[in-house]
Tab-separated table of C-alpha atoms in Angstrom:
chain	number	residue	atom	x	y	z
F	1	GLU	CA	0.000	0.000	0.000
F	2	PRO	CA	1.390	3.452	-0.901
F	3	GLU	CA	2.537	5.543	2.029
F	4	VAL	CA	4.002	8.925	2.860
F	5	THR	CA	7.618	8.733	3.951
F	6	GLN	CA	9.637	11.266	5.933
F	7	THR	CA	13.308	11.734	6.709
F	8	PRO	CA	14.998	11.970	9.073
F	9	SER	CA	12.973	10.297	11.799
F	10	HIS	CA	14.755	12.378	14.443
F	11	GLN	CA	16.702	15.602	14.045
F	12	VAL	CA	18.596	17.350	16.806
F	13	THR	CA	19.775	20.866	16.118
F	14	GLN	CA	21.076	23.872	17.965
F	15	MET	CA	19.029	27.015	18.347
F	16	GLY	CA	19.569	29.354	15.413
F	17	GLN	CA	20.489	26.613	12.958
F	18	GLU	CA	18.599	25.868	9.768
F	19	VAL	CA	16.877	22.524	9.336
F	20	ILE	CA	15.241	20.891	6.337
F	21	LEU	CA	12.674	18.187	6.863
F	22	ARG	CA	11.948	15.943	3.912
F	23	CYS	CA	8.838	14.159	2.788
F	24	VAL	CA	7.907	11.963	-0.146
F	25	PRO	CA	4.123	12.137	-0.622
F	26	ILE	CA	2.095	9.381	-2.224
F	27	SER	CA	2.857	9.517	-5.912
F	28	ASN	CA	-0.550	10.356	-7.418
F	29	HIS	CA	-1.486	12.867	-4.725
F	30	LEU	CA	-1.680	16.537	-5.580
F	31	TYR	CA	-2.091	18.283	-2.229
F	32	PHE	CA	0.632	18.331	0.369
F	33	TYR	CA	0.604	19.512	3.952
F	34	TRP	CA	2.796	20.069	6.941
F	35	TYR	CA	1.509	19.767	10.484
F	36	ARG	CA	3.268	19.874	13.791
F	37	GLN	CA	2.482	18.333	17.155
F	38	ILE	CA	4.147	19.559	20.306
F	39	LEU	CA	4.569	16.687	22.752
F	40	GLY	CA	1.255	15.763	24.352
F	41	GLN	CA	-0.723	18.371	22.433
F	42	LYS	CA	-2.984	18.410	19.404
F	43	VAL	CA	-1.950	18.346	15.785
F	44	GLU	CA	-1.631	21.868	14.335
F	45	PHE	CA	-1.875	22.839	10.679
F	46	LEU	CA	1.114	24.698	9.261
F	47	VAL	CA	0.726	24.907	5.498
F	48	SER	CA	-0.863	23.350	2.449
F	49	PHE	CA	0.712	23.251	-0.998
F	50	TYR	CA	-0.754	22.664	-4.429
F	51	ASN	CA	0.490	23.202	-7.957
F	52	ASN	CA	3.872	24.410	-6.737
F	53	GLU	CA	2.559	27.112	-4.484
F	54	ILE	CA	1.249	27.602	-1.003
F	55	SER	CA	-2.546	27.300	-0.819
F	56	GLU	CA	-3.035	28.125	2.832
F	57	LYS	CA	-0.857	28.771	5.825
F	58	SER	CA	-1.478	29.240	9.517
F	59	GLU	CA	-0.257	31.981	11.789
F	60	ILE	CA	2.437	29.591	13.002
F	61	PHE	CA	3.940	29.503	9.510
F	62	ASP	CA	5.882	32.776	9.675
F	63	ASP	CA	8.864	34.019	7.687
F	64	GLN	CA	11.133	31.468	9.361
F	65	PHE	CA	9.320	28.676	7.547
F	66	SER	CA	9.327	27.819	3.871
F	67	VAL	CA	8.210	24.875	1.769
F	68	GLU	CA	9.420	23.638	-1.540
F	69	ARG	CA	8.861	20.854	-4.001
F	70	PRO	CA	12.362	20.700	-5.479
F	71	ASP	CA	11.615	17.789	-7.815
F	72	GLY	CA	8.751	15.504	-8.780
F	73	SER	CA	8.800	13.489	-5.595
F	74	ASN	CA	10.123	15.416	-2.599
F	75	PHE	CA	8.342	18.022	-0.492
F	76	THR	CA	10.433	19.888	2.051
F	77	LEU	CA	9.888	22.114	5.067
F	78	LYS	CA	12.705	24.485	5.947
F	79	ILE	CA	13.025	26.286	9.231
F	80	ARG	CA	15.538	29.065	8.739
F	81	SER	CA	16.633	29.810	12.283
F	82	THR	CA	15.286	27.322	14.776
F	83	LYS	CA	13.985	28.310	18.191
F	84	LEU	CA	13.512	26.167	21.266
F	85	GLU	CA	9.744	26.309	20.793
F	86	ASP	CA	10.090	24.715	17.350
F	87	SER	CA	10.758	21.410	19.096
F	88	ALA	CA	7.905	19.156	18.021
F	89	MET	CA	6.928	16.252	15.823
F	90	TYR	CA	6.452	17.419	12.260
F	91	PHE	CA	4.083	15.440	10.084
F	92	CYS	CA	3.811	15.601	6.328
F	93	ALA	CA	0.527	14.559	4.748
F	94	SER	CA	-0.845	14.267	1.244
F	95	SER	CA	-4.220	13.858	-0.377
F	96	GLU	CA	-5.451	13.261	-3.877
F	97	ALA	CA	-7.966	15.383	-5.705
F	98	LEU	CA	-10.436	14.358	-8.380
F	99	PRO	CA	-12.972	16.619	-10.058
F	100	GLY	CA	-16.186	17.022	-8.141
F	101	ILE	CA	-15.101	15.293	-4.947
F	102	PRO	CA	-15.460	17.842	-2.157
F	103	ALA	CA	-13.254	16.368	0.556
F	104	TYR	CA	-10.467	13.851	0.881
F	105	GLU	CA	-8.683	11.918	3.533
F	106	GLN	CA	-5.169	13.022	4.295
F	107	TYR	CA	-2.502	10.369	4.628
F	108	PHE	CA	0.096	11.171	7.228
F	109	GLY	CA	3.743	10.209	7.227
F	110	PRO	CA	5.467	8.776	10.319
F	111	GLY	CA	6.812	12.192	11.331
F	112	THR	CA	10.156	13.800	12.098
F	113	ARG	CA	10.878	14.531	15.718
F	114	LEU	CA	12.740	17.851	15.844
F	115	THR	CA	14.618	18.669	19.014
F	116	VAL	CA	16.108	22.149	19.305
F	117	THR	CA	18.714	22.575	22.059
M	1	GLN	CA	-11.095	28.207	16.885
M	2	GLN	CA	-10.389	24.577	17.581
M	3	PRO	CA	-13.184	22.032	18.010
M	4	VAL	CA	-13.775	20.722	21.507
M	5	GLN	CA	-13.669	17.009	22.121
M	6	SER	CA	-15.252	15.143	24.984
M	7	PRO	CA	-14.456	13.232	27.000
M	8	GLN	CA	-10.751	14.047	27.298
M	9	ALA	CA	-9.982	10.498	28.358
M	10	VAL	CA	-11.854	7.269	28.832
M	11	ILE	CA	-10.907	3.826	30.074
M	12	LEU	CA	-12.940	0.843	28.928
M	13	ARG	CA	-12.829	-2.887	29.365
M	14	GLU	CA	-12.568	-4.905	26.201
M	15	GLY	CA	-16.012	-5.348	24.679
M	16	GLU	CA	-17.503	-2.139	26.055
M	17	ASP	CA	-18.784	0.731	23.924
M	18	ALA	CA	-17.615	4.334	23.738
M	19	VAL	CA	-18.827	7.597	22.246
M	20	ILE	CA	-16.462	10.455	21.475
M	21	ASN	CA	-17.879	13.868	20.657
M	22	CYS	CA	-16.470	16.735	18.633
M	23	SER	CA	-18.170	20.124	18.819
M	24	SER	CA	-17.464	23.324	16.958
M	25	SER	CA	-18.583	26.879	17.507
M	26	LYS	CA	-18.509	27.454	13.747
M	27	ALA	CA	-20.509	25.940	10.907
M	28	LEU	CA	-18.753	22.928	9.460
M	29	TYR	CA	-18.574	21.356	6.050
M	30	SER	CA	-16.659	18.230	6.944
M	31	VAL	CA	-15.386	16.321	9.941
M	32	HIS	CA	-12.407	13.975	9.651
M	33	TRP	CA	-11.671	11.378	12.322
M	34	TYR	CA	-8.181	10.070	13.019
M	35	ARG	CA	-6.663	7.688	15.527
M	36	GLN	CA	-3.112	8.122	16.731
M	37	LYS	CA	-1.190	5.555	18.711
M	38	HIS	CA	1.642	6.705	20.920
M	39	GLY	CA	4.671	7.717	18.874
M	40	GLU	CA	2.961	7.079	15.545
M	41	ALA	CA	1.305	9.153	12.821
M	42	PRO	CA	-2.437	9.826	12.846
M	43	VAL	CA	-4.321	7.212	10.854
M	44	PHE	CA	-7.418	8.199	8.905
M	45	LEU	CA	-10.695	6.613	10.017
M	46	MET	CA	-13.454	8.393	8.088
M	47	ILE	CA	-14.810	11.652	6.715
M	48	LEU	CA	-18.310	12.957	7.236
M	49	LEU	CA	-19.667	15.652	4.961
M	50	LYS	CA	-22.410	18.167	5.429
M	51	GLY	CA	-25.590	16.597	4.151
M	52	GLY	CA	-24.034	13.140	4.251
M	53	GLU	CA	-25.162	10.019	6.004
M	54	GLN	CA	-23.840	8.352	9.079
M	55	LYS	CA	-20.798	6.287	8.182
M	56	GLY	CA	-19.604	2.954	9.461
M	57	HIS	CA	-16.408	0.975	9.402
M	58	GLU	CA	-16.732	-2.444	11.018
M	59	LYS	CA	-17.428	-1.607	14.660
M	60	ILE	CA	-16.531	2.067	14.330
M	61	SER	CA	-19.112	4.483	13.010
M	62	ALA	CA	-19.761	8.207	13.136
M	63	SER	CA	-22.480	10.759	12.702
M	64	PHE	CA	-22.522	14.453	11.857
M	65	ASN	CA	-25.214	16.788	13.102
M	66	GLU	CA	-24.849	19.956	11.036
M	67	LYS	CA	-27.322	21.979	13.057
M	68	LYS	CA	-25.551	21.223	16.310
M	69	GLN	CA	-22.155	21.554	14.594
M	70	GLN	CA	-21.207	18.311	16.233
M	71	SER	CA	-19.901	14.921	15.229
M	72	SER	CA	-19.844	11.760	17.292
M	73	LEU	CA	-17.624	8.701	16.872
M	74	TYR	CA	-19.072	5.403	18.087
M	75	LEU	CA	-16.877	2.463	18.997
M	76	THR	CA	-18.776	-0.707	19.746
M	77	ALA	CA	-17.500	-3.900	21.361
M	78	SER	CA	-14.100	-2.266	21.742
M	79	GLN	CA	-10.940	-4.236	21.098
M	80	LEU	CA	-7.488	-3.740	22.579
M	81	SER	CA	-6.338	-2.384	19.203
M	82	TYR	CA	-8.734	0.555	19.563
M	83	SER	CA	-6.531	2.122	22.224
M	84	GLY	CA	-5.045	5.445	21.204
M	85	THR	CA	-5.874	9.116	20.971
M	86	TYR	CA	-8.752	10.039	18.711
M	87	PHE	CA	-8.722	13.404	16.990
M	88	CYS	CA	-11.415	15.107	14.999
M	89	GLY	CA	-10.299	17.499	12.297
M	90	THR	CA	-12.789	19.988	10.954
M	91	ALA	CA	-13.080	22.048	7.783
M	92	GLN	CA	-15.538	24.868	7.220
M	93	GLU	CA	-15.588	24.715	3.455
M	94	ALA	CA	-15.610	22.168	0.663
M	95	ASN	CA	-12.013	22.499	-0.405
M	96	PHE	CA	-11.855	19.651	-2.906
M	97	GLY	CA	-8.625	18.250	-1.531
M	98	ASN	CA	-7.142	21.397	-0.023
M	99	GLU	CA	-8.447	20.715	3.458
M	100	LYS	CA	-7.058	23.036	6.103
M	101	LEU	CA	-8.001	20.892	9.054
M	102	THR	CA	-8.369	22.274	12.532
M	103	PHE	CA	-7.869	19.455	14.997
M	104	GLY	CA	-9.467	19.011	18.368
M	105	THR	CA	-7.518	18.397	21.539
M	106	GLY	CA	-8.006	14.671	21.343
M	107	THR	CA	-9.638	11.936	23.383
M	108	ARG	CA	-7.341	9.348	24.912
M	109	LEU	CA	-8.976	5.931	24.830
M	110	THR	CA	-7.508	3.091	26.867
M	111	ILE	CA	-8.883	-0.420	26.494
M	112	ILE	CA	-8.001	-2.873	29.215
M	113	PRO	CA	-8.435	-6.666	29.047
């Protein structure tokens, strides 16, 4: 069964450093998302991406964050200068889209645990 | 504003039933239910759409009351594998794939033998 994959599974970085989290969405999916989950809390939407541009973003997704689809398979989240409060599990998700279907399930990857020290 | 889930936590013996509620202060178009086991990614259970029917998946089903802006997830004859945290994710519009989901705070379900 197709699945979303993410690398690395765990990333430790120092405050102020840049990190890039990588995701490979399911191949025929057209919408891509990043979410984050601070330990013990709910899942929070960061950004959605379609047709090589951002569709929606939350207030969390400030200028320190960027997303990119550098090739036909990868989808990346970059945090330019990490802060302690960026420590969280980051999930990538993808969904397909067919004409006339108003809502789709999102398939989540296993996540990248980011620890900022 | 995030949807409110109740209860926050519930402990059941295997074979018992549970109901998890998800309420929003805003009108909803769709409600998405996910289950997350500790240390794992959320796993999709089902979507309910405005105007749609109650959905079922083996012993897990859900309903969506548009007027009350509420969805309920029903787990019957619970199994040990049902343990986990259940999240509802809500969307206010039909986004045709571009769902910006707002997740609730979760309901932790523990099934004991």
